[in-house]
Short mmCIF file of C-alpha atoms and ligand atoms in Angstrom, two decimals:
data_model
loop_
_atom_site.label_atom_id
_atom_site.label_comp_id
_atom_site.label_asym_id
_atom_site.label_seq_id
_atom_site.Cartn_x
_atom_site.Cartn_y
_atom_site.Cartn_z
CA MET O 215 51.63 27.07 -31.58
CA ALA O 216 55.12 28.11 -31.45
CA GLU O 217 56.21 31.41 -30.35
CA LYS O 218 55.78 34.38 -32.67
CA ILE O 219 58.89 35.52 -34.61
CA LYS O 220 60.31 38.96 -33.20
CA MET O 221 61.32 41.76 -35.36
CA ALA O 222 64.02 44.35 -34.51
CA THR O 223 63.25 47.42 -36.83
CA PRO O 224 59.90 48.31 -38.03
CA LEU O 225 58.84 47.70 -41.77
CA VAL O 226 57.26 50.83 -43.57
CA GLU O 227 53.95 49.66 -44.27
CA MET O 228 52.14 51.65 -46.96
CA ASP O 229 48.28 50.69 -47.48
CA GLY O 230 46.66 51.28 -50.79
CA ASP O 231 43.27 51.14 -52.55
CA GLU O 232 40.39 49.13 -53.81
CA MET O 233 41.03 45.21 -54.26
CA THR O 234 44.46 45.22 -53.20
CA ARG O 235 43.61 47.14 -50.09
CA VAL O 236 41.05 44.14 -49.23
CA ILE O 237 43.78 41.51 -50.06
CA TRP O 238 46.18 43.57 -48.21
CA GLN O 239 44.28 43.12 -44.89
CA MET O 240 43.62 39.38 -45.73
CA ILE O 241 47.25 38.44 -46.23
CA LYS O 242 48.22 40.22 -43.07
CA ASP O 243 45.45 38.50 -41.07
CA ILE O 244 45.93 34.70 -42.58
CA LEU O 245 49.45 34.79 -43.37
CA ILE O 246 51.59 37.03 -41.47
CA LYS O 247 50.09 38.11 -37.94
CA PRO O 248 49.70 34.55 -36.93
CA TYR O 249 53.40 33.87 -37.14
CA ILE O 250 55.08 37.19 -36.66
CA GLU O 251 54.88 39.86 -34.15
CA LEU O 252 54.43 42.34 -36.85
CA ASN O 253 56.02 45.63 -36.15
CA THR O 254 55.29 48.31 -38.77
CA VAL O 255 55.09 52.13 -39.20
CA TYR O 256 51.87 52.29 -41.10
CA PHE O 257 50.98 54.98 -43.66
CA ASP O 258 47.49 55.02 -45.26
CA LEU O 259 48.27 55.77 -48.89
CA GLY O 260 44.41 55.09 -49.71
CA LEU O 261 43.05 57.89 -51.81
CA LYS O 262 40.78 59.33 -49.17
CA LYS O 263 43.59 59.75 -46.62
CA ARG O 264 45.75 61.18 -49.45
CA ASP O 265 43.36 63.80 -50.19
CA GLU O 266 42.70 64.57 -46.65
CA THR O 267 46.18 65.20 -45.97
CA GLU O 268 46.88 67.04 -49.22
CA ASP O 269 49.08 64.09 -50.12
CA GLN O 270 51.58 64.71 -47.31
CA ILE O 271 51.13 61.30 -46.27
CA THR O 272 52.72 60.09 -49.32
CA THR O 273 55.83 62.21 -48.69
CA ASP O 274 55.99 61.07 -45.23
CA ALA O 275 55.92 57.30 -46.26
CA ALA O 276 58.77 58.09 -48.62
CA LEU O 277 60.85 59.70 -46.07
CA ALA O 278 60.05 57.11 -43.39
CA THR O 279 61.49 54.45 -45.97
CA LYS O 280 64.82 56.52 -46.05
CA LYS O 281 64.82 56.55 -42.27
CA TYR O 282 63.97 52.79 -41.70
CA GLY O 283 65.35 51.37 -45.05
CA VAL O 284 62.63 48.78 -46.00
CA ALA O 285 59.11 49.45 -47.06
CA VAL O 286 56.31 47.21 -48.42
CA LYS O 287 53.65 49.05 -50.50
CA CYS O 288 50.05 48.01 -51.52
CA ALA O 289 48.78 49.35 -54.90
CA THR O 290 47.32 52.73 -55.24
CA ILE O 291 44.88 54.63 -57.27
CA THR O 292 46.67 57.32 -59.58
CA PRO O 293 43.81 59.80 -59.94
CA ASN O 294 42.54 60.80 -63.16
CA ALA O 295 39.56 63.10 -63.92
CA GLN O 296 37.13 60.14 -63.29
CA ARG O 297 38.63 59.55 -59.93
CA VAL O 298 38.56 63.22 -58.86
CA GLU O 299 34.83 63.05 -59.51
CA GLU O 300 34.38 59.36 -57.95
CA TYR O 301 36.38 60.51 -54.85
CA ASN O 302 35.41 64.21 -54.76
CA LEU O 303 39.06 65.04 -54.57
CA LYS O 304 40.32 68.59 -53.80
CA GLN O 305 42.74 68.21 -56.64
CA MET O 306 44.22 65.36 -59.19
CA TRP O 307 47.04 64.24 -56.70
CA LYS O 308 50.21 62.88 -58.37
CA SER O 309 50.95 59.19 -58.87
CA PRO O 310 52.14 57.91 -55.34
CA ASN O 311 54.91 55.76 -56.99
CA GLY O 312 56.28 58.80 -58.87
CA THR O 313 56.40 60.88 -55.56
CA ILE O 314 58.03 58.05 -53.78
CA ARG O 315 60.55 57.51 -56.66
CA ALA O 316 61.50 61.04 -56.82
CA ILE O 317 62.35 61.04 -53.07
CA LEU O 318 64.09 57.79 -53.06
CA ASP O 319 65.89 58.40 -56.44
CA GLY O 320 65.87 54.70 -57.48
CA THR O 321 65.83 52.07 -59.93
CA VAL O 322 62.95 49.71 -60.41
CA PHE O 323 63.27 45.84 -60.80
CA ARG O 324 60.69 43.73 -61.85
CA SER O 325 60.74 39.96 -61.92
CA PRO O 326 58.32 37.24 -62.44
CA ILE O 327 57.45 34.51 -59.93
CA ILE O 328 58.03 31.12 -61.56
CA VAL O 329 55.81 28.17 -60.86
CA LYS O 330 56.25 24.73 -62.47
CA ASN O 331 53.00 24.44 -64.08
CA ILE O 332 52.95 27.82 -65.98
CA LYS O 333 55.18 27.60 -68.93
CA PRO O 334 56.57 30.64 -70.22
CA PHE O 335 55.71 31.17 -73.80
CA VAL O 336 59.37 31.16 -74.60
CA ARG O 337 60.53 27.48 -74.38
CA THR O 338 64.07 28.19 -73.34
CA TRP O 339 63.24 30.20 -70.23
CA LYS O 340 63.67 28.25 -67.00
CA LYS O 341 64.81 31.07 -64.51
CA PRO O 342 63.19 34.56 -64.00
CA ILE O 343 64.62 37.51 -66.19
CA THR O 344 64.49 40.83 -64.09
CA ILE O 345 64.21 43.94 -65.85
CA ALA O 346 65.73 47.06 -64.42
CA ARG O 347 64.19 50.19 -65.89
CA HIS O 348 66.21 53.43 -65.58
CA ALA O 349 63.40 55.79 -64.61
CA TYR O 350 64.69 59.30 -65.56
CA GLY O 351 64.74 61.37 -68.86
CA ASP O 352 64.95 60.47 -72.57
CA ILE O 353 61.56 60.58 -74.14
CA TYR O 354 59.75 60.81 -70.91
CA LYS O 355 61.11 64.37 -70.36
CA ASP O 356 61.59 65.42 -73.97
CA VAL O 357 60.76 68.54 -76.00
CA GLU O 358 59.02 67.98 -79.35
CA PHE O 359 58.11 70.08 -82.28
CA ARG O 360 55.98 69.56 -85.37
CA VAL O 361 57.62 71.23 -88.29
CA PRO O 362 55.26 73.17 -90.43
CA GLY O 363 57.19 73.53 -93.47
CA PRO O 364 60.63 74.40 -95.06
CA GLY O 365 63.15 75.95 -92.53
CA LYS O 366 66.34 74.91 -90.46
CA ALA O 367 66.35 73.17 -87.17
CA GLU O 368 69.31 73.45 -85.06
CA LEU O 369 70.63 72.15 -81.64
CA VAL O 370 72.02 74.90 -79.64
CA PHE O 371 73.54 74.77 -76.18
CA THR O 372 74.50 77.71 -74.17
CA SER O 373 76.97 77.36 -71.41
CA GLY O 374 76.87 79.01 -68.08
CA GLU O 375 79.50 81.34 -69.40
CA GLY O 376 77.27 82.31 -72.35
CA GLU O 377 79.41 80.15 -75.01
CA THR O 378 77.30 78.53 -77.49
CA HIS O 379 77.66 75.20 -79.26
CA ARG O 380 75.37 75.15 -82.38
CA GLU O 381 74.76 72.13 -84.72
CA THR O 382 72.39 71.59 -87.66
CA ILE O 383 69.77 68.97 -87.19
CA HIS O 384 68.41 69.27 -90.59
CA ASP O 385 67.40 71.60 -93.39
CA PHE O 386 63.80 70.96 -93.84
CA GLN O 387 62.45 71.25 -97.45
CA GLY O 388 58.88 70.27 -96.16
CA LYS O 389 56.74 69.35 -93.23
CA GLY O 390 58.45 67.05 -90.61
CA VAL O 391 59.03 66.34 -86.78
CA ILE O 392 61.89 67.23 -84.46
CA LEU O 393 62.46 66.06 -80.81
CA GLY O 394 64.93 67.05 -78.20
CA MET O 395 65.84 64.83 -75.09
CA HIS O 396 68.21 64.78 -72.34
CA ASN O 397 69.67 62.90 -69.43
CA LEU O 398 71.98 63.43 -66.57
CA ASP O 399 75.37 61.84 -65.65
CA LYS O 400 74.14 61.81 -62.00
CA SER O 401 71.03 60.04 -62.70
CA ILE O 402 73.02 57.50 -65.00
CA TYR O 403 75.69 56.84 -62.23
CA SER O 404 73.05 56.23 -59.65
CA PHE O 405 71.15 53.61 -62.25
CA ALA O 406 74.44 51.85 -62.75
CA ARG O 407 75.16 51.38 -59.05
CA ALA O 408 71.43 50.43 -58.40
CA CYS O 409 71.97 47.66 -61.15
CA PHE O 410 75.37 46.61 -59.93
CA ASN O 411 74.23 46.45 -56.28
CA TYR O 412 70.98 44.56 -56.95
CA ALA O 413 72.95 41.96 -59.21
CA LEU O 414 75.50 41.21 -56.22
CA ASP O 415 72.27 41.05 -53.82
CA VAL O 416 70.41 38.43 -55.75
CA LYS O 417 73.65 36.86 -57.09
CA GLN O 418 72.58 37.13 -60.99
CA ASP O 419 74.67 38.36 -63.79
CA LEU O 420 73.82 41.73 -65.12
CA TRP O 421 73.27 42.60 -68.94
CA PHE O 422 73.04 46.12 -70.08
CA ALA O 423 72.50 47.13 -73.69
CA THR O 424 72.00 50.44 -75.62
CA LYS O 425 72.30 51.48 -79.37
CA ASP O 426 75.84 53.18 -78.84
CA THR O 427 77.00 52.33 -82.62
CA ILE O 428 74.26 54.68 -83.83
CA SER O 429 74.03 57.05 -80.87
CA LYS O 430 77.50 57.74 -80.64
CA LYS O 431 77.44 60.43 -77.90
CA TYR O 432 73.75 59.81 -76.07
CA ASP O 433 73.84 56.03 -75.84
CA HIS O 434 77.75 55.87 -75.69
CA THR O 435 77.69 57.85 -72.50
CA PHE O 436 75.31 55.18 -70.78
CA LYS O 437 77.76 52.57 -72.00
CA ASP O 438 80.75 54.53 -70.61
CA ILE O 439 79.39 55.47 -67.36
CA PHE O 440 78.35 51.75 -66.78
CA GLN O 441 81.68 50.42 -67.77
CA GLU O 442 83.58 53.13 -65.61
CA VAL O 443 81.64 52.20 -62.49
CA TYR O 444 81.99 48.35 -63.18
CA ASP O 445 85.84 48.79 -63.46
CA ASN O 446 86.20 51.29 -60.57
CA GLU O 447 83.66 50.01 -58.02
CA TYR O 448 82.42 46.40 -58.79
CA LYS O 449 84.77 44.41 -60.95
CA ASP O 450 86.38 42.61 -57.94
CA LYS O 451 83.12 42.06 -56.07
CA PHE O 452 81.60 40.54 -59.30
CA GLU O 453 84.63 38.39 -59.72
CA ARG O 454 84.63 37.13 -56.11
CA ALA O 455 81.02 36.47 -56.43
CA ASN O 456 81.47 34.47 -59.88
CA LEU O 457 79.17 36.96 -61.63
CA GLU O 458 79.38 38.58 -64.98
CA TYR O 459 78.81 42.21 -66.41
CA PHE O 460 77.89 41.86 -70.01
CA TYR O 461 77.42 44.84 -72.39
CA THR O 462 76.15 44.42 -75.90
CA LEU O 463 73.97 46.34 -78.43
CA ILE O 464 70.14 46.36 -77.77
CA ASP O 465 69.12 44.27 -80.79
CA ASP O 466 71.76 41.59 -79.93
CA ALA O 467 70.57 41.64 -76.26
CA VAL O 468 66.94 40.90 -77.50
CA ALA O 469 68.06 38.06 -79.67
CA ARG O 470 70.20 36.46 -76.71
CA VAL O 471 67.52 36.88 -74.10
CA ILE O 472 65.08 34.98 -76.16
CA ARG O 473 67.58 32.11 -76.70
CA SER O 474 68.59 32.22 -72.83
CA GLU O 475 67.63 30.25 -69.92
CA GLY O 476 66.83 33.32 -68.04
CA GLY O 477 68.16 33.96 -64.77
CA MET O 478 69.81 37.52 -65.43
CA ILE O 479 69.21 41.13 -64.69
CA TRP O 480 68.52 43.12 -67.83
CA ALA O 481 69.28 46.71 -67.32
CA CYS O 482 67.46 48.86 -69.90
CA LYS O 483 67.06 52.67 -70.69
CA ASN O 484 63.89 54.18 -69.92
CA TYR O 485 62.02 53.45 -73.04
CA ASP O 486 63.48 49.99 -73.62
CA GLY O 487 62.39 49.23 -69.84
CA ASP O 488 58.86 50.39 -70.54
CA VAL O 489 58.52 48.15 -73.65
CA MET O 490 60.74 45.10 -72.51
CA SER O 491 59.05 44.71 -69.05
CA ASP O 492 55.55 44.19 -70.74
CA MET O 493 57.00 41.93 -72.93
CA VAL O 494 58.65 39.72 -70.35
CA ALA O 495 55.86 39.93 -67.97
CA THR O 496 53.48 38.59 -70.61
CA ALA O 497 55.95 35.99 -71.99
CA PHE O 498 56.34 34.66 -68.41
CA GLY O 499 52.46 34.39 -68.19
CA SER O 500 50.69 36.90 -65.98
CA LEU O 501 50.99 40.49 -64.60
CA ALA O 502 49.52 38.77 -61.26
CA MET O 503 52.60 37.10 -60.89
CA MET O 504 55.08 40.07 -61.49
CA THR O 505 56.99 41.65 -58.50
CA SER O 506 58.45 44.93 -58.29
CA VAL O 507 61.12 46.47 -56.05
CA LEU O 508 62.58 50.11 -56.00
CA VAL O 509 66.07 50.27 -54.84
CA SER O 510 67.57 53.48 -54.27
CA PRO O 511 71.34 54.26 -54.57
CA ASP O 512 71.79 54.53 -50.82
CA GLY O 513 70.43 51.23 -50.24
CA ASN O 514 66.65 51.82 -49.40
CA TYR O 515 64.11 49.04 -50.64
CA GLU O 516 60.57 49.24 -51.56
CA TYR O 517 58.56 46.10 -52.32
CA GLU O 518 55.41 46.17 -54.32
CA ALA O 519 53.29 44.04 -56.94
CA ALA O 520 53.65 45.32 -60.32
CA HIS O 521 49.83 45.07 -61.11
CA GLY O 522 47.23 48.02 -60.01
CA THR O 523 44.31 48.16 -57.52
CA VAL O 524 42.37 45.65 -59.93
CA THR O 525 39.24 48.01 -59.93
CA ARG O 526 37.03 45.79 -62.01
CA HIS O 527 37.07 42.96 -59.27
CA TYR O 528 36.70 45.83 -56.51
CA TYR O 529 33.43 46.93 -58.03
CA ARG O 530 32.15 43.43 -58.04
CA TYR O 531 33.47 42.90 -54.57
CA LEU O 532 31.35 46.02 -53.54
CA LYS O 533 28.22 44.31 -55.08
CA GLY O 534 28.72 41.48 -52.67
CA GLU O 535 30.07 38.94 -55.36
CA SER O 536 33.08 36.77 -54.40
CA THR O 537 36.29 37.77 -56.29
CA SER O 538 38.93 35.55 -57.43
CA THR O 539 41.79 38.11 -57.30
CA ASN O 540 45.30 36.74 -57.41
CA PRO O 541 47.42 37.78 -54.34
CA MET O 542 50.73 36.28 -55.33
CA ALA O 543 52.65 39.41 -56.25
CA THR O 544 51.37 41.16 -52.99
CA ILE O 545 52.36 38.14 -50.91
CA PHE O 546 55.93 38.30 -52.55
CA ALA O 547 56.10 42.21 -51.95
CA TRP O 548 55.49 41.21 -48.14
CA THR O 549 58.07 38.06 -48.18
CA GLY O 550 60.50 40.39 -49.84
CA ALA O 551 60.43 43.09 -47.45
CA LEU O 552 60.39 40.60 -44.58
CA LYS O 553 63.55 38.93 -45.93
CA LYS O 554 65.23 42.08 -46.53
CA ARG O 555 64.41 43.26 -42.94
CA GLY O 556 65.77 39.91 -41.64
CA GLU O 557 69.10 40.48 -43.59
CA LEU O 558 69.57 43.99 -42.47
CA ASP O 559 68.78 42.99 -38.81
CA ASN O 560 70.58 39.55 -38.72
CA LEU O 561 67.25 37.76 -38.08
CA ALA O 562 67.58 34.17 -39.50
CA ASP O 563 63.96 33.01 -38.18
CA LEU O 564 62.44 35.93 -40.11
CA ILE O 565 64.37 35.13 -43.23
CA SER O 566 63.42 31.47 -43.07
CA PHE O 567 59.84 32.40 -42.46
CA ALA O 568 59.62 34.42 -45.38
CA GLU O 569 61.14 31.78 -47.60
CA LYS O 570 58.68 29.33 -46.12
CA LEU O 571 55.86 31.44 -47.09
CA GLU O 572 57.10 31.88 -50.74
CA LYS O 573 57.42 28.18 -50.81
CA ALA O 574 54.05 27.37 -49.65
CA ALA O 575 52.48 29.99 -51.93
CA ILE O 576 54.18 28.44 -55.11
CA GLN O 577 53.33 25.00 -53.78
CA THR O 578 49.70 26.03 -53.68
CA VAL O 579 49.61 27.06 -57.39
CA GLU O 580 51.68 24.11 -58.27
CA ASP O 581 49.11 21.79 -56.78
CA GLY O 582 46.54 23.32 -59.02
CA VAL O 583 44.81 25.55 -56.36
CA ILE O 584 44.52 28.83 -58.15
CA THR O 585 42.79 31.81 -58.71
CA LYS O 586 40.68 32.39 -61.87
CA ASP O 587 43.34 34.46 -63.84
CA LEU O 588 45.70 31.57 -64.04
CA ALA O 589 43.23 29.04 -65.22
CA ASP O 590 44.10 29.24 -68.75
CA LEU O 591 47.80 29.26 -68.30
CA ILE O 592 48.13 26.11 -66.23
CA VAL O 593 49.17 22.67 -67.45
CA PRO O 594 47.89 20.15 -67.03
CA GLU O 595 44.16 20.89 -66.59
CA ASP O 596 43.69 19.22 -63.14
CA ILE O 597 43.00 22.44 -61.30
CA LYS O 598 40.79 23.80 -58.58
CA VAL O 599 39.77 27.58 -59.16
CA VAL O 600 39.01 29.35 -55.67
CA ASN O 601 38.32 32.96 -54.47
CA SER O 602 40.92 35.00 -52.76
CA GLU O 603 40.49 34.13 -49.45
CA GLU O 604 40.16 30.17 -50.22
CA PHE O 605 43.42 30.75 -51.97
CA LEU O 606 45.11 32.34 -48.97
CA LEU O 607 43.63 29.58 -46.73
CA ALA O 608 45.11 26.89 -49.05
CA ILE O 609 48.73 28.65 -48.75
CA ASN O 610 48.23 28.57 -44.91
CA GLU O 611 47.65 24.93 -44.89
CA ARG O 612 50.66 24.46 -46.61
CA LEU O 613 52.65 26.97 -44.68
CA GLN O 614 51.72 25.19 -41.44
CA SER O 615 52.99 21.65 -42.78
CA ILE O 616 56.18 23.47 -43.72
CA LEU O 617 56.74 25.10 -40.50
P1 NAP L 784 45.37 46.52 -62.94
O1 NAP L 784 44.65 47.03 -61.74
O2 NAP L 784 46.61 45.98 -62.86
O3 NAP L 784 43.99 45.60 -63.50
C1 NAP L 784 43.98 45.32 -64.87
C2 NAP L 784 43.38 44.03 -65.12
O4 NAP L 784 44.41 43.15 -65.12
C3 NAP L 784 42.42 43.69 -63.92
O5 NAP L 784 41.20 44.16 -64.49
C4 NAP L 784 42.34 42.17 -64.35
O6 NAP L 784 41.76 41.56 -65.45
C5 NAP L 784 43.97 41.96 -64.29
N1 NAP L 784 44.58 41.76 -63.07
C6 NAP L 784 45.56 42.56 -62.59
N2 NAP L 784 46.06 42.23 -61.24
C7 NAP L 784 45.42 41.20 -61.13
C8 NAP L 784 45.22 40.22 -60.07
N3 NAP L 784 46.15 40.50 -58.87
N4 NAP L 784 44.45 39.24 -59.97
C9 NAP L 784 43.67 38.95 -61.06
N5 NAP L 784 43.74 39.80 -62.02
C10 NAP L 784 44.62 40.87 -62.27
O7 NAP L 784 45.37 47.91 -63.77
P2 NAP L 784 44.30 49.04 -64.15
O8 NAP L 784 42.66 48.27 -64.18
O9 NAP L 784 44.70 49.76 -65.25
O10 NAP L 784 44.24 50.07 -62.86
C11 NAP L 784 43.35 50.04 -61.58
C12 NAP L 784 44.01 51.05 -60.92
O11 NAP L 784 45.20 50.81 -60.22
C13 NAP L 784 44.19 52.51 -61.51
O12 NAP L 784 43.58 53.42 -60.67
C14 NAP L 784 45.66 52.90 -61.72
O13 NAP L 784 45.88 53.98 -61.34
C15 NAP L 784 46.27 51.99 -60.46
N6 NAP L 784 47.48 51.24 -60.80
C16 NAP L 784 48.28 51.32 -59.78
C17 NAP L 784 49.55 50.90 -59.74
C18 NAP L 784 50.58 50.80 -58.57
O14 NAP L 784 50.18 51.29 -57.49
N7 NAP L 784 51.69 50.23 -58.64
C19 NAP L 784 50.11 50.20 -60.94
C20 NAP L 784 49.08 50.19 -62.06
C21 NAP L 784 47.79 50.76 -61.84
P3 NAP L 784 40.21 41.12 -65.50
O15 NAP L 784 39.44 42.27 -65.12
O16 NAP L 784 40.20 40.71 -66.89
O17 NAP L 784 40.17 39.92 -64.48
MG1 MG L 785 54.57 50.57 -70.12
#
């Protein structure tokens, strides 16, 4: 066998929980370590370790990502009351992704892995559509009030100098509801920059949409900040790369995306991104084929699968049953991270290996060798449903012939 590929800078590796933790190990053993002299700084974000370290390990992993620049993360349990009992936890630790996102201050980009024999539900879609979701504010940090009966609701802002700005929201004659929400220029600027950088990185057009005709200050501020950042910092780079920045109203964007061939980054405000990413993921076929990357404004990258730890499969695995969990999105988290590491360190062989591994994985599915979740989505029906390990071995066969 040829000599193993060497790495210059370590990857930050964040291990996780349940079925994805099992698959994580298999991917490394079967598809990575035989070919690469894998160099990682390892953090065990499995729930047991997070509990032992009072969740310090999650913070350490995020800080290491800031130091080294590229991380790959396995899915992790976000504890709820039932998990506190199941794992006998000291407390209900926060979502690791939330903690990491707060430290890296990033934007999350989600895109589907496209294979020829899974037809998107939308006939015209030929290329992936990436949703870039703003991850701060709006209704996710709102204040709500249930109006009990007649009365006047006002919007009051008191400045640092004590000056007030006051506006009537509504004179209620009976019961109703009110909601107050906010966002920050700083957060919108970094969202905009993350989107423009990512578009340049993957060489795709950037679309952005809000409801600025109705929301003349709130949504209009988003529109204005994106335009200002584009004009001042990205216009030349986009023109040189032959890329387009396109702004339109959210309802127009929805109509155009459905009619399009795909192949763009679609930047969405927080709520729009929440809703649209589930729609796009489902329309492309399966959550198990959706990748996710967190990009921070200062250029750090954290790659992961969009799905969770696949608990139901894990309980079957613990009973000794063979499971057919789809490892595609987790493999692509690894290849995404290896490619980015290769780009940053100028390692052509590392980039080329990651590309070949992606090709082998796609080839396997296109040959009809698939995990159970894809069985109903694949055309034609000439398929072989295998378990996770058999699937990885099938990818490895194809990888070896490509290499
Ligand atoms: P999930 O792990 O994504 O799984 C939900 C269902 O989707 C599975 O039961 C399975 O359906 C199907 N599925 C998802 N990924 C699959 C794959 N790779 N291969 C085959 N089928 C797949 O979501 P969940 O059950 O709601 O959450 C489980 C745990 O994951 C929770 O503790 C949650 O906190 C955590 N979570 C973590 C992340 C993250 O770390 N980024 C994200 C989401 C959830 P069938 O059972 O019908 O086969
Ligand atoms: Mg959602």
